[in-house]
């Protein structure tokens, strides 16, 4: 998997001796995996307990790393276990608690089931705990003791219950991914995680208000939850590049500050209950915003005129709202270049199209189901307009 790992094992002196309690844990790990899932070419098939794990050559005990012995007589310990994508079925043994020097546990993309053993809380040297893509169930054990943890990825499992508040104390976290589980309740306080740059809590059943976010966050996904209320104080998070809040119950005004974030490239607030949006002119003409998706809300009023100052915007979706009035003439200057995708369908827009819309241009999108005077020969007008009665009611 990682050639450096093999090299590392080869470099170990012939005198290395693995701590007996570490060997016992490796044995417990291999015994807790269903033998039928250990294929001929998998790492576990190279674990030969007649040999010393840390003293074996590159071909044996694949998937582990050891500390370098201090001197000829000292023992070594296991520092990393990486069995990613090897197809194992089974349980994670509580015996794991005895690997006191372990810094990385990577069991991603296997078929482990059952609980994450609470004993994991004793692995105070762990920096990476990567268990995504398994069938782990039950709640997250108390991980507040794992003070060195930088990367916690428990995504794509069957974990449930609340996200433990002890996560708030993991000050070294840079990457937290709990997406695609069955977590409920509110999001614990995370604003103290000042090193966190990726936060993904998407596809759970989290509720409550928009959380206070840590200041150095770059990527945020809270999509497919039950969050409600307004977006608050997001402008403080000046490094944000990707924000996905889609499919929640967020409402009110879409905070105009969000559009002034200097590094923001992707913003998706679709499928919420927002009622208004205000886009201020982008001050210094260097907005990075490329994708803006606000479809399926309750946005009303005129289309945001100032979007034409966002020179990197290629994909815009304002469909399925209640926008009214005319399509601003300046939108005509953007269509085709830079705008490659433009969806304004299912609104109550009216009147003629901006003159540039009627010439040939290369854009994917739709103006269907409005109250527009939309020439049928235009691809973007396919799907027809609303009936006059519907338009009159608006
Ligand atoms: C290692 O052990 C041997 C015999 O037990 C001893 O003679 C030697 O001094 C030890 N070496 C170190 C570096 O401790
Ligand atoms: C950890 O090691 C101790 C001492 O060897 C042993 O008594 C204990 O049962 C081990 N823990 C587990 C969960 O196996
Ligand atoms: C971390 O590992 C070292 C050995 O490398 C060990 O002495 C220490 O007890 C471990 N710390 C914890 C909290 O387990
Ligand atoms: C925005 O989010 C919705 C719902 O999660 C998704 O279907 C859509 O593809 C996203 N839009 C873009 C442009 O990525
Ligand atoms: C955004 O636009 C500016 C000026 O139009 C340009 O210099 C910059 O490279 C663009 N950034 C991206 C990411 O495309």
GROMACS .gro file of C-alpha atoms in nm, residues 125-295:
model
  171
  125UNK     CA    1  -0.092   0.887   2.125
  126UNK     CA    2  -0.343   0.857   1.839
  127UNK     CA    3  -0.323   1.131   1.577
  128UNK     CA    4  -0.534   0.963   1.306
  129UNK     CA    5  -0.841   0.752   1.367
  130UNK     CA    6  -0.981   0.653   1.030
  131UNK     CA    7  -1.276   0.416   1.038
  132UNK     CA    8  -1.488   0.542   0.748
  133UNK     CA    9  -1.675   0.310   0.515
  134UNK     CA   10  -1.756   0.028   0.757
  135UNK     CA   11  -2.063  -0.085   0.951
  136UNK     CA   12  -1.966   0.042   1.293
  137UNK     CA   13  -2.276   0.107   1.503
  138UNK     CA   14  -2.365   0.247   1.843
  139UNK     CA   15  -2.246   0.581   1.971
  140UNK     CA   16  -1.904   0.746   1.955
  141UNK     CA   17  -1.717   0.654   2.272
  142UNK     CA   18  -1.567   0.929   2.485
  143UNK     CA   19  -1.277   1.049   2.270
  144UNK     CA   20  -1.200   1.353   2.486
  145UNK     CA   21  -0.884   1.184   2.609
  146UNK     CA   22  -0.732   1.164   2.262
  147UNK     CA   23  -0.563   1.501   2.291
  148UNK     CA   24  -0.325   1.447   1.999
  149UNK     CA   25  -0.597   1.354   1.751
  150UNK     CA   26  -0.567   1.555   1.429
  151UNK     CA   27  -0.770   1.349   1.186
  152UNK     CA   28  -1.097   1.187   1.291
  153UNK     CA   29  -1.289   1.020   1.009
  154UNK     CA   30  -1.586   0.807   1.113
  155UNK     CA   31  -1.790   0.881   0.800
  156UNK     CA   32  -2.010   0.625   0.624
  157UNK     CA   33  -2.094   0.401   0.913
  158UNK     CA   34  -2.412   0.332   1.112
  159UNK     CA   35  -2.314   0.539   1.415
  160UNK     CA   36  -2.596   0.697   1.613
  161UNK     CA   37  -2.673   0.900   1.921
  162UNK     CA   38  -2.544   1.250   1.984
  163UNK     CA   39  -2.205   1.379   1.877
  164UNK     CA   40  -2.022   1.378   2.212
  165UNK     CA   41  -1.939   1.720   2.353
  166UNK     CA   42  -1.593   1.586   2.438
  167UNK     CA   43  -1.503   1.652   2.072
  168UNK     CA   44  -1.493   2.022   2.167
  169UNK     CA   45  -1.173   1.953   2.361
  170UNK     CA   46  -0.974   1.799   2.075
  171UNK     CA   47  -0.775   2.115   2.004
  172UNK     CA   48  -0.539   1.952   1.756
  173UNK     CA   49  -0.813   1.842   1.514
  174UNK     CA   50  -0.760   1.956   1.157
  175UNK     CA   51  -1.005   1.721   0.987
  176UNK     CA   52  -1.338   1.602   1.129
  177UNK     CA   53  -1.567   1.389   0.916
  178UNK     CA   54  -1.876   1.233   1.073
  179UNK     CA   55  -2.086   1.242   0.755
  180UNK     CA   56  -2.326   0.970   0.645
  181UNK     CA   57  -2.417   0.829   0.984
  182UNK     CA   58  -2.730   0.846   1.198
  183UNK     CA   59  -2.632   1.114   1.446
  184UNK     CA   60  -2.912   1.311   1.610
  185UNK     CA   61  -2.937   1.611   1.840
  186UNK     CA   62  -2.748   1.936   1.824
  187UNK     CA   63  -2.395   2.007   1.702
  188UNK     CA   64  -2.162   2.050   2.002
  189UNK     CA   65  -1.951   2.361   2.046
  190UNK     CA   66  -1.672   2.347   1.787
  191UNK     CA   67  -1.554   2.707   1.776
  192UNK     CA   68  -1.254   2.628   1.997
  193UNK     CA   69  -1.106   2.388   1.740
  194UNK     CA   70  -0.887   2.658   1.596
  195UNK     CA   71  -0.682   2.422   1.376
  196UNK     CA   72  -0.984   2.259   1.213
  197UNK     CA   73  -0.991   2.316   0.839
  198UNK     CA   74  -1.238   2.052   0.721
  199UNK     CA   75  -1.571   1.985   0.889
  200UNK     CA   76  -1.817   1.742   0.733
  201UNK     CA   77  -2.129   1.654   0.930
  202UNK     CA   78  -2.349   1.600   0.623
  203UNK     CA   79  -2.618   1.332   0.590
  204UNK     CA   80  -2.715   1.286   0.952
  205UNK     CA   81  -3.023   1.402   1.144
  206UNK     CA   82  -2.868   1.694   1.328
  207UNK     CA   83  -3.097   1.971   1.440
  208UNK     CA   84  -3.088   2.305   1.615
  209UNK     CA   85  -2.936   2.633   1.503
  210UNK     CA   86  -2.649   2.702   1.270
  211UNK     CA   87  -2.338   2.628   1.479
  212UNK     CA   88  -2.058   2.860   1.584
  213UNK     CA   89  -1.773   2.763   1.359
  214UNK     CA   90  -1.399   2.742   1.417
  215UNK     CA   91  -1.210   3.033   1.273
  216UNK     CA   92  -0.972   2.862   1.031
  217UNK     CA   93  -1.224   2.642   0.857
  218UNK     CA   94  -1.183   2.602   0.481
  219UNK     CA   95  -1.442   2.339   0.391
  220UNK     CA   96  -1.779   2.309   0.560
  221UNK     CA   97  -2.053   2.063   0.480
  222UNK     CA   98  -2.369   2.045   0.689
  223UNK     CA   99  -2.594   1.929   0.405
  224UNK     CA  100  -2.879   1.680   0.448
  225UNK     CA  101  -2.961   1.752   0.811
  226UNK     CA  102  -3.246   1.926   0.995
  227UNK     CA  103  -3.073   2.251   1.091
  228UNK     CA  104  -3.298   2.554   1.129
  229UNK     CA  105  -3.279   2.927   1.192
  230UNK     CA  106  -3.050   3.175   1.022
  231UNK     CA  107  -2.692   3.152   0.903
  232UNK     CA  108  -2.497   3.345   1.161
  233UNK     CA  109  -2.156   3.509   1.190
  234UNK     CA  110  -2.008   3.324   0.896
  235UNK     CA  111  -1.810   3.628   0.782
  236UNK     CA  112  -1.566   3.570   1.069
  237UNK     CA  113  -1.451   3.251   0.898
  238UNK     CA  114  -1.239   3.432   0.643
  239UNK     CA  115  -1.069   3.128   0.484
  240UNK     CA  116  -1.382   2.942   0.376
  241UNK     CA  117  -1.355   2.796   0.026
  242UNK     CA  118  -1.641   2.546   0.015
  243UNK     CA  119  -1.972   2.577   0.195
  244UNK     CA  120  -2.252   2.325   0.150
  245UNK     CA  121  -2.560   2.390   0.364
  246UNK     CA  122  -2.806   2.229   0.122
  247UNK     CA  123  -3.112   2.032   0.229
  248UNK     CA  124  -3.179   2.170   0.578
  249UNK     CA  125  -3.449   2.395   0.720
  250UNK     CA  126  -3.247   2.716   0.732
  251UNK     CA  127  -3.450   3.032   0.687
  252UNK     CA  128  -3.449   3.410   0.684
  253UNK     CA  129  -3.210   3.621   0.483
  254UNK     CA  130  -2.903   3.462   0.326
  255UNK     CA  131  -2.640   3.664   0.509
  256UNK     CA  132  -2.492   3.903   0.246
  257UNK     CA  133  -2.155   3.874   0.420
  258UNK     CA  134  -2.120   3.522   0.287
  259UNK     CA  135  -2.074   3.663  -0.065
  260UNK     CA  136  -1.780   3.875   0.044
  261UNK     CA  137  -1.569   3.585   0.170
  262UNK     CA  138  -1.251   3.631  -0.033
  263UNK     CA  139  -1.167   3.263  -0.098
  264UNK     CA  140  -1.518   3.125  -0.137
  265UNK     CA  141  -1.541   2.909  -0.452
  266UNK     CA  142  -1.848   2.696  -0.388
  267UNK     CA  143  -2.167   2.788  -0.208
  268UNK     CA  144  -2.468   2.560  -0.198
  269UNK     CA  145  -2.770   2.666   0.008
  270UNK     CA  146  -3.028   2.483  -0.202
  271UNK     CA  147  -3.331   2.305  -0.055
  272UNK     CA  148  -3.379   2.526   0.249
  273UNK     CA  149  -3.641   2.783   0.352
  274UNK     CA  150  -3.455   3.106   0.285
  275UNK     CA  151  -3.681   3.395   0.192
  276UNK     CA  152  -3.444   3.667   0.077
  277UNK     CA  153  -3.100   3.717  -0.065
  278UNK     CA  154  -2.899   4.030  -0.105
  279UNK     CA  155  -2.573   4.029  -0.296
  280UNK     CA  156  -2.351   4.329  -0.256
  281UNK     CA  157  -2.116   4.432  -0.531
  282UNK     CA  158  -1.793   4.242  -0.495
  283UNK     CA  159  -1.558   4.516  -0.386
  284UNK     CA  160  -1.224   4.445  -0.552
  285UNK     CA  161  -1.323   4.239  -0.856
  286UNK     CA  162  -1.136   3.927  -0.744
  287UNK     CA  163  -1.416   3.711  -0.610
  288UNK     CA  164  -1.326   3.344  -0.644
  289UNK     CA  165  -1.688   3.229  -0.641
  290UNK     CA  166  -1.742   2.972  -0.918
  291UNK     CA  167  -2.052   2.781  -0.815
  292UNK     CA  168  -2.361   2.933  -0.653
  293UNK     CA  169  -2.662   2.709  -0.597
  294UNK     CA  170  -2.964   2.862  -0.422
  295UNK     CA  171  -3.238   2.657  -0.590
   0.00000   0.00000   0.00000
